[in-house]
Coordinates of C-alpha atoms in Angstrom, one line a residue:
X14 CA -14.8 -17.0 -16.4
X15 CA -13.3 -18.3 -13.1
X16 CA -12.0 -15.7 -10.6
X17 CA -8.3 -15.8 -10.3
X18 CA -7.1 -14.3 -7.0
X19 CA -3.6 -15.8 -7.0
X20 CA -1.0 -13.7 -5.4
X21 CA 1.5 -12.1 -7.9
X22 CA 4.9 -10.5 -8.0
X23 CA 5.6 -7.3 -9.7
X24 CA 7.4 -6.9 -13.0
X25 CA 10.2 -4.4 -13.8
X26 CA 8.9 -1.5 -15.9
X27 CA 12.2 0.5 -16.2
X28 CA 15.4 1.1 -14.4
X29 CA 19.2 1.7 -14.5
X30 CA 22.2 2.4 -12.2
X31 CA 20.1 4.5 -9.9
X32 CA 17.5 1.9 -9.2
X33 CA 14.4 0.3 -10.8
X34 CA 10.6 0.8 -10.9
X35 CA 8.2 -2.3 -10.5
X36 CA 4.6 -2.6 -11.2
X37 CA 1.8 -5.2 -10.8
X38 CA 0.2 -5.8 -14.3
X39 CA -3.6 -5.7 -14.7
X40 CA -3.2 -8.4 -17.5
X41 CA -1.7 -10.7 -14.8
X42 CA -3.9 -9.6 -11.9
X43 CA -7.3 -8.7 -13.4
X44 CA -8.7 -7.7 -10.0
X45 CA -6.4 -4.5 -10.4
X46 CA -8.4 -3.4 -13.5
X47 CA -11.8 -4.6 -12.0
X48 CA -11.3 -2.8 -8.8
X49 CA -9.5 0.4 -10.2
X50 CA -6.4 -0.5 -8.0
X51 CA -2.9 0.4 -8.7
X52 CA 0.2 -1.2 -7.1
X53 CA 4.0 -0.4 -7.8
X54 CA 7.3 -0.6 -6.0
X55 CA 10.3 1.7 -6.3
X56 CA 13.9 0.5 -5.4
X57 CA 16.7 3.0 -5.3
X58 CA 20.4 2.3 -5.1
X59 CA 22.9 4.5 -3.4
X60 CA 22.7 8.0 -5.0
X61 CA 19.5 6.9 -6.9
X62 CA 17.1 9.7 -7.5
X63 CA 13.5 9.1 -8.6
X64 CA 13.0 12.2 -10.7
X65 CA 10.2 14.8 -9.7
X66 CA 6.9 13.4 -11.0
X67 CA 3.1 13.5 -10.3
X68 CA 0.5 10.9 -10.8
X69 CA -3.1 10.5 -11.9
X70 CA -3.9 8.5 -9.0
X71 CA -4.0 8.9 -5.1
X72 CA -1.6 6.5 -3.3
X73 CA -0.2 5.5 0.0
X74 CA 3.6 4.9 0.1
X75 CA 5.0 2.5 2.6
X76 CA 8.9 2.2 3.1
X77 CA 9.7 -1.4 3.1
X78 CA 13.3 -1.2 3.6
X79 CA 16.2 1.4 3.9
X80 CA 16.1 5.1 4.6
X81 CA 16.4 8.3 2.5
X82 CA 14.9 11.7 1.6
X83 CA 11.5 12.6 0.0
X84 CA 10.3 15.8 -1.4
X85 CA 6.7 16.6 -1.5
X86 CA 5.1 19.6 -3.1
X87 CA 1.3 20.1 -2.5
X88 CA -0.4 22.4 -5.0
X89 CA 0.6 26.0 -4.5
X90 CA 2.6 25.1 -1.4
X91 CA 6.2 25.1 -0.3
X92 CA 8.4 21.9 -0.8
X93 CA 8.5 19.6 2.1
X94 CA 11.8 17.8 2.4
X95 CA 11.3 14.7 4.7
X96 CA 13.5 12.1 6.2
X97 CA 12.0 8.7 5.4
X98 CA 12.9 5.3 7.0
X99 CA 11.6 1.8 7.2
X100 CA 7.9 1.5 8.4
X101 CA 7.1 5.0 7.3
X102 CA 3.7 5.5 5.5
X103 CA 2.9 8.6 3.5
X104 CA -0.5 9.6 2.0
X105 CA -0.1 11.2 -1.6
X106 CA -3.2 12.7 -3.2
X107 CA -3.2 12.7 -7.0
X108 CA -1.4 15.5 -8.6
X109 CA 1.2 16.1 -5.9
X110 CA 4.6 16.3 -7.0
X111 CA 7.2 14.1 -5.3
X112 CA 10.8 13.0 -5.6
X113 CA 12.8 10.3 -3.9
X114 CA 16.5 10.0 -3.1
X115 CA 18.7 7.3 -1.3
X116 CA 22.1 8.4 0.0
X117 CA 22.7 5.4 2.0
X118 CA 24.5 1.9 1.1
X119 CA 21.2 0.0 1.8
X120 CA 18.7 -0.1 -1.0
X121 CA 15.7 2.1 -0.4
X122 CA 12.4 0.2 -1.3
X123 CA 9.0 1.9 -1.3
X124 CA 5.6 0.2 -1.9
X125 CA 2.9 2.4 -3.5
X126 CA -0.8 1.2 -3.3
X127 CA -3.7 3.4 -4.5
X128 CA -6.9 3.9 -6.6
X129 CA -6.9 4.4 -10.3
X130 CA -10.6 5.3 -10.8
X131 CA -9.6 8.8 -11.8
X132 CA -6.6 7.7 -13.6
X133 CA -6.1 7.3 -17.4
X134 CA -5.7 3.4 -17.1
X135 CA -7.8 1.2 -14.9
X136 CA -5.4 -0.7 -12.6
X137 CA -2.3 1.2 -13.5
X138 CA -0.7 4.4 -12.4
X139 CA 0.3 6.9 -14.9
X140 CA 3.4 9.1 -13.9
X141 CA 4.0 12.6 -15.4
X142 CA 7.7 13.3 -15.2
X143 CA 9.0 16.9 -14.8
X144 CA 12.3 16.3 -16.2
X145 CA 14.3 13.7 -18.0
X146 CA 14.1 12.2 -21.5
X147 CA 10.3 11.7 -21.0
X148 CA 9.7 14.9 -19.1
X149 CA 7.0 17.4 -19.9
X150 CA 9.6 19.9 -21.2
X151 CA 10.6 17.4 -24.1
X152 CA 7.1 17.6 -25.5
X153 CA 7.1 21.5 -25.9
X154 CA 8.8 23.4 -28.6
X155 CA 11.8 25.4 -27.8
X156 CA 9.6 28.6 -28.4
X157 CA 7.0 27.5 -25.9
X158 CA 9.5 26.7 -23.2
X159 CA 11.5 29.9 -23.7
X160 CA 8.5 32.2 -23.6
X161 CA 7.0 30.5 -20.7
X162 CA 10.1 30.8 -18.5
X163 CA 11.8 33.9 -20.4
X164 CA 14.8 32.0 -21.4
X165 CA 17.0 32.3 -24.5
X166 CA 17.2 29.3 -27.0
X167 CA 20.7 28.1 -25.9
X168 CA 19.5 27.9 -22.3
X169 CA 16.3 26.1 -23.2
X170 CA 18.1 23.5 -25.1
X171 CA 20.5 22.8 -22.2
X172 CA 17.7 22.7 -19.8
X173 CA 15.7 20.3 -21.8
X174 CA 18.3 18.1 -23.4
X175 CA 21.0 17.6 -20.6
X176 CA 19.3 14.9 -18.7
X177 CA 19.2 11.8 -20.9
X178 CA 17.9 9.4 -18.1
X179 CA 14.3 8.9 -17.6
X180 CA 12.3 8.2 -14.3
X181 CA 15.3 7.2 -12.1
X182 CA 18.9 8.4 -12.4
X183 CA 22.0 8.0 -10.4
X184 CA 23.4 11.4 -9.2
X185 CA 27.2 12.2 -8.6
X186 CA 27.9 11.7 -4.9
X187 CA 29.5 15.1 -4.7
X188 CA 26.2 16.8 -5.3
X189 CA 24.7 18.1 -2.2
X190 CA 21.0 17.1 -2.2
X191 CA 18.5 19.0 0.1
X192 CA 18.7 18.0 3.7
X193 CA 15.4 17.0 5.5
X194 CA 13.9 19.8 7.5
X195 CA 12.9 19.4 11.2
X196 CA 9.1 19.5 11.4
X197 CA 8.4 18.6 7.8
X198 CA 7.4 15.2 8.7
X199 CA 4.5 16.3 11.0
X200 CA 1.2 15.7 9.3
X201 CA 2.8 13.9 6.3
X202 CA 4.4 10.7 7.7
X203 CA 3.4 8.1 10.1
X204 CA 5.7 5.3 11.1
X205 CA 3.8 2.2 11.5
X206 CA 6.5 0.4 13.5
X207 CA 6.5 3.2 16.1
X208 CA 2.9 4.5 16.2
X209 CA 0.5 3.5 18.9
X210 CA -1.0 0.2 18.5
X211 CA -4.7 0.0 17.5
X212 CA -4.9 -3.6 18.3
X213 CA -2.4 -5.5 20.6
X214 CA -3.1 -9.2 21.2
X215 CA -0.4 -11.0 23.4
X216 CA 1.2 -13.8 21.4
X217 CA -1.4 -13.1 18.5
X218 CA -0.8 -9.9 16.7
X219 CA -0.7 -6.2 16.4
X220 CA -2.4 -3.5 14.1
X221 CA -1.7 -0.1 13.2
X222 CA -4.4 1.8 11.2
X223 CA -4.0 4.8 9.1
X224 CA -6.7 7.4 9.5
X225 CA -7.4 11.0 9.3
X226 CA -6.5 11.4 13.0
X227 CA -3.0 10.1 12.8
X228 CA -2.2 11.1 9.2
X229 CA -4.6 13.8 7.9
X230 CA -3.9 13.3 4.3
X231 CA -5.6 10.0 4.3
X232 CA -8.7 12.1 4.1
X233 CA -7.7 13.5 0.7
X234 CA -6.4 10.2 -0.8
X235 CA -9.9 8.7 0.0
X236 CA -9.1 5.2 1.3
X237 CA -7.6 3.6 4.4
X238 CA -4.6 1.4 5.2
X239 CA -3.1 -0.6 7.9
X240 CA 0.0 -2.6 8.9
X241 CA -0.8 -6.0 10.6
X242 CA 1.6 -8.3 12.2
X243 CA 0.9 -11.7 13.6
X244 CA 3.1 -14.0 15.5
X245 CA 4.3 -17.4 14.6
X246 CA 1.5 -19.9 14.0
X247 CA -1.1 -17.3 15.1
X248 CA -4.4 -16.8 13.2
X249 CA -6.2 -13.8 11.8
X250 CA -9.9 -14.3 12.4
X251 CA -12.0 -14.9 9.3
X252 CA -13.8 -11.6 8.4
X253 CA -15.0 -9.6 5.6
X254 CA -15.4 -5.7 4.8
X255 CA -19.2 -5.1 5.2
X256 CA -19.2 -1.7 3.5
X257 CA -18.4 -3.1 0.0
X258 CA -14.6 -2.3 0.1
X259 CA -11.9 -4.2 -1.7
X260 CA -8.8 -5.3 0.4
X261 CA -5.5 -5.0 -1.4
X262 CA -2.7 -6.9 0.7
X263 CA 1.0 -6.8 0.2
X264 CA 3.0 -9.3 2.3
X265 CA 5.7 -7.3 3.9
X266 CA 7.5 -10.2 5.8
X267 CA 7.2 -13.7 6.9
X268 CA 5.1 -16.4 5.4
X269 CA 1.7 -18.2 5.9
X270 CA -1.4 -19.6 4.5
X271 CA -4.4 -17.8 3.1
X272 CA -7.8 -18.8 2.4
X273 CA -10.6 -16.9 0.8
X274 CA -14.2 -17.8 0.7
X275 CA -16.8 -16.3 -1.8
X276 CA -20.3 -16.7 -2.9
X277 CA -22.1 -20.1 -2.4
X278 CA -19.5 -21.0 0.1
X279 CA -16.9 -21.6 -2.5
X280 CA -13.2 -21.5 -1.5
X281 CA -11.8 -19.2 -4.2
X282 CA -8.3 -19.1 -3.0
X283 CA -6.0 -21.4 -0.9
X284 CA -2.4 -20.5 -1.1
X285 CA 0.9 -20.0 0.6
X286 CA 2.3 -16.4 0.7
X287 CA 5.6 -15.0 1.4
X288 CA 7.2 -11.5 1.4
X289 CA 6.8 -9.6 -2.0
X290 CA 3.5 -11.1 -3.0
X291 CA 0.3 -9.0 -3.4
X292 CA -3.4 -10.2 -3.7
X293 CA -6.8 -8.7 -3.7
X294 CA -9.9 -9.8 -1.8
X295 CA -13.0 -9.0 -3.6
X296 CA -15.9 -7.1 -1.9
X297 CA -17.7 -9.1 0.7
X298 CA -15.4 -12.1 0.5
X299 CA -14.2 -13.7 3.7
X300 CA -10.5 -13.9 4.2
X301 CA -8.4 -15.6 6.9
X302 CA -4.6 -16.1 7.5
X303 CA -2.4 -18.4 9.6
X304 CA 1.2 -17.5 9.9
X305 CA 4.0 -19.9 9.7
X306 CA 6.7 -20.2 12.4
X307 CA 8.4 -16.9 11.4
X308 CA 5.2 -15.0 11.7
X309 CA 3.4 -13.0 8.9
X310 CA 3.0 -9.2 8.3
X311 CA 1.2 -7.4 5.6
X312 CA 0.4 -3.9 4.6
X313 CA -3.1 -3.2 3.1
X314 CA -5.2 -0.6 1.7
X315 CA -9.1 -0.7 1.9
X316 CA -11.0 1.2 -0.6
X317 CA -12.9 3.5 1.7
X318 CA -11.5 6.0 4.1
X319 CA -13.3 4.5 7.2
X320 CA -13.5 0.8 6.5
X321 CA -15.9 -1.4 8.7
X322 CA -14.9 -5.1 9.1
X323 CA -17.2 -7.9 10.4
X324 CA -15.3 -10.8 12.0
X325 CA -16.8 -14.3 12.2
X326 CA -14.9 -15.4 15.4
X327 CA -14.3 -13.9 18.7
X328 CA -16.4 -12.0 21.2
X329 CA -17.6 -9.4 18.6
X330 CA -18.4 -12.0 15.9
X331 CA -21.8 -12.0 14.3
X332 CA -22.4 -15.4 15.6
X333 CA -22.5 -14.1 19.2
X334 CA -25.2 -11.6 18.2
X335 CA -27.5 -14.3 16.7
X336 CA -30.2 -16.0 18.8
X337 CA -29.4 -19.4 20.0
X338 CA -32.5 -20.8 18.6
X339 CA -31.6 -19.3 15.1
X340 CA -28.1 -21.0 15.3
X341 CA -29.5 -24.3 16.1
X342 CA -32.0 -24.2 13.4
X343 CA -29.5 -22.7 10.8
X344 CA -26.7 -25.3 11.7
X345 CA -29.3 -28.0 12.4
X346 CA -27.7 -29.0 15.5
X347 CA -28.6 -29.9 19.1
X348 CA -28.6 -27.1 21.8
X349 CA -25.5 -28.6 23.4
X350 CA -23.5 -28.2 20.2
X351 CA -24.8 -24.6 19.7
X352 CA -23.8 -23.9 23.4
X353 CA -20.3 -25.3 22.8
X354 CA -19.9 -23.2 19.5
X355 CA -21.0 -20.0 21.3
X356 CA -18.9 -20.5 24.4
X357 CA -15.6 -20.6 22.5
X358 CA -13.6 -17.5 21.7
X359 CA -15.1 -15.2 24.3
X360 CA -12.5 -12.5 24.1
X361 CA -12.7 -9.6 21.7
X362 CA -9.5 -10.6 20.0
X363 CA -9.3 -10.8 16.3
X364 CA -6.0 -12.8 16.4
X365 CA -5.8 -16.2 17.8
X366 CA -2.4 -17.7 19.3
X367 CA -1.6 -21.3 18.2
X368 CA -3.3 -24.1 20.2
X369 CA -1.3 -25.4 23.3

């Protein structure tokens, strides 16, 4: 069967007045199932609350738009109440309880990318809700809930049956929700738009990499992530992950062209991408991108905590390491052609500005 790497948009799973939850479907994007990758998006309207839940999969959350509040409870730890805003990334190990709230007029949109190899369904996150019409309380009998929390039957029925919404609800604007606490962001959140740049190429592009140094919880989720922004008409060097990692890419903004080359020199993807699309690059396949005039930015996870990439252009390219004689023989070209090829792209840049 031919490999289909075409970028996809998510589908709405559920929602209401408080907002909506979207997910990418393994049936439409088989690489999700094959690579044990989950991808979803949460969009909250003003006063929208994503009810407390935990997941069977580790994730990285990235705030695409808006601002709000997040609650995070690590096992046997106190709740962290965190202010979140556009550009924030948060590592969320599986089993950690979270809730999300928007008290602003602008819609709060959060992307979730993660691994599902320990989950119930390959390529799909499974959420366990603490409250709501599909919350865990609804599955236990009145007797079990009453005995577990030492409550009378009347109180149990009110506790279990009052919230008829599921997943996302809209709360009364008069209800005072917890305020973010100073210091709770430390160690939990990295803003990729404000963090020091790991790569900065003038008129080319910029990269911020999430790792255990700037976001310690990355070590617990078990995979890395980065935010890449390239300028108008700039190019991201062709490259591949040389440690068998998958690259899961969500287009955050702008637009551009993408080419992916697989085994036997076959171009397996040539497409135009724009904000909102997601695609996956298989292990060892080579990918390159060229931005349109409005630039191109993407947020990616790579399914290993410390990914290693090999770039095929620039000073650190593998071509520069190979002997001239090997290149002449491999390409079957004259020495002057090999010399011209080697003499180009002498900087260590991985982003190339447009030709003059």
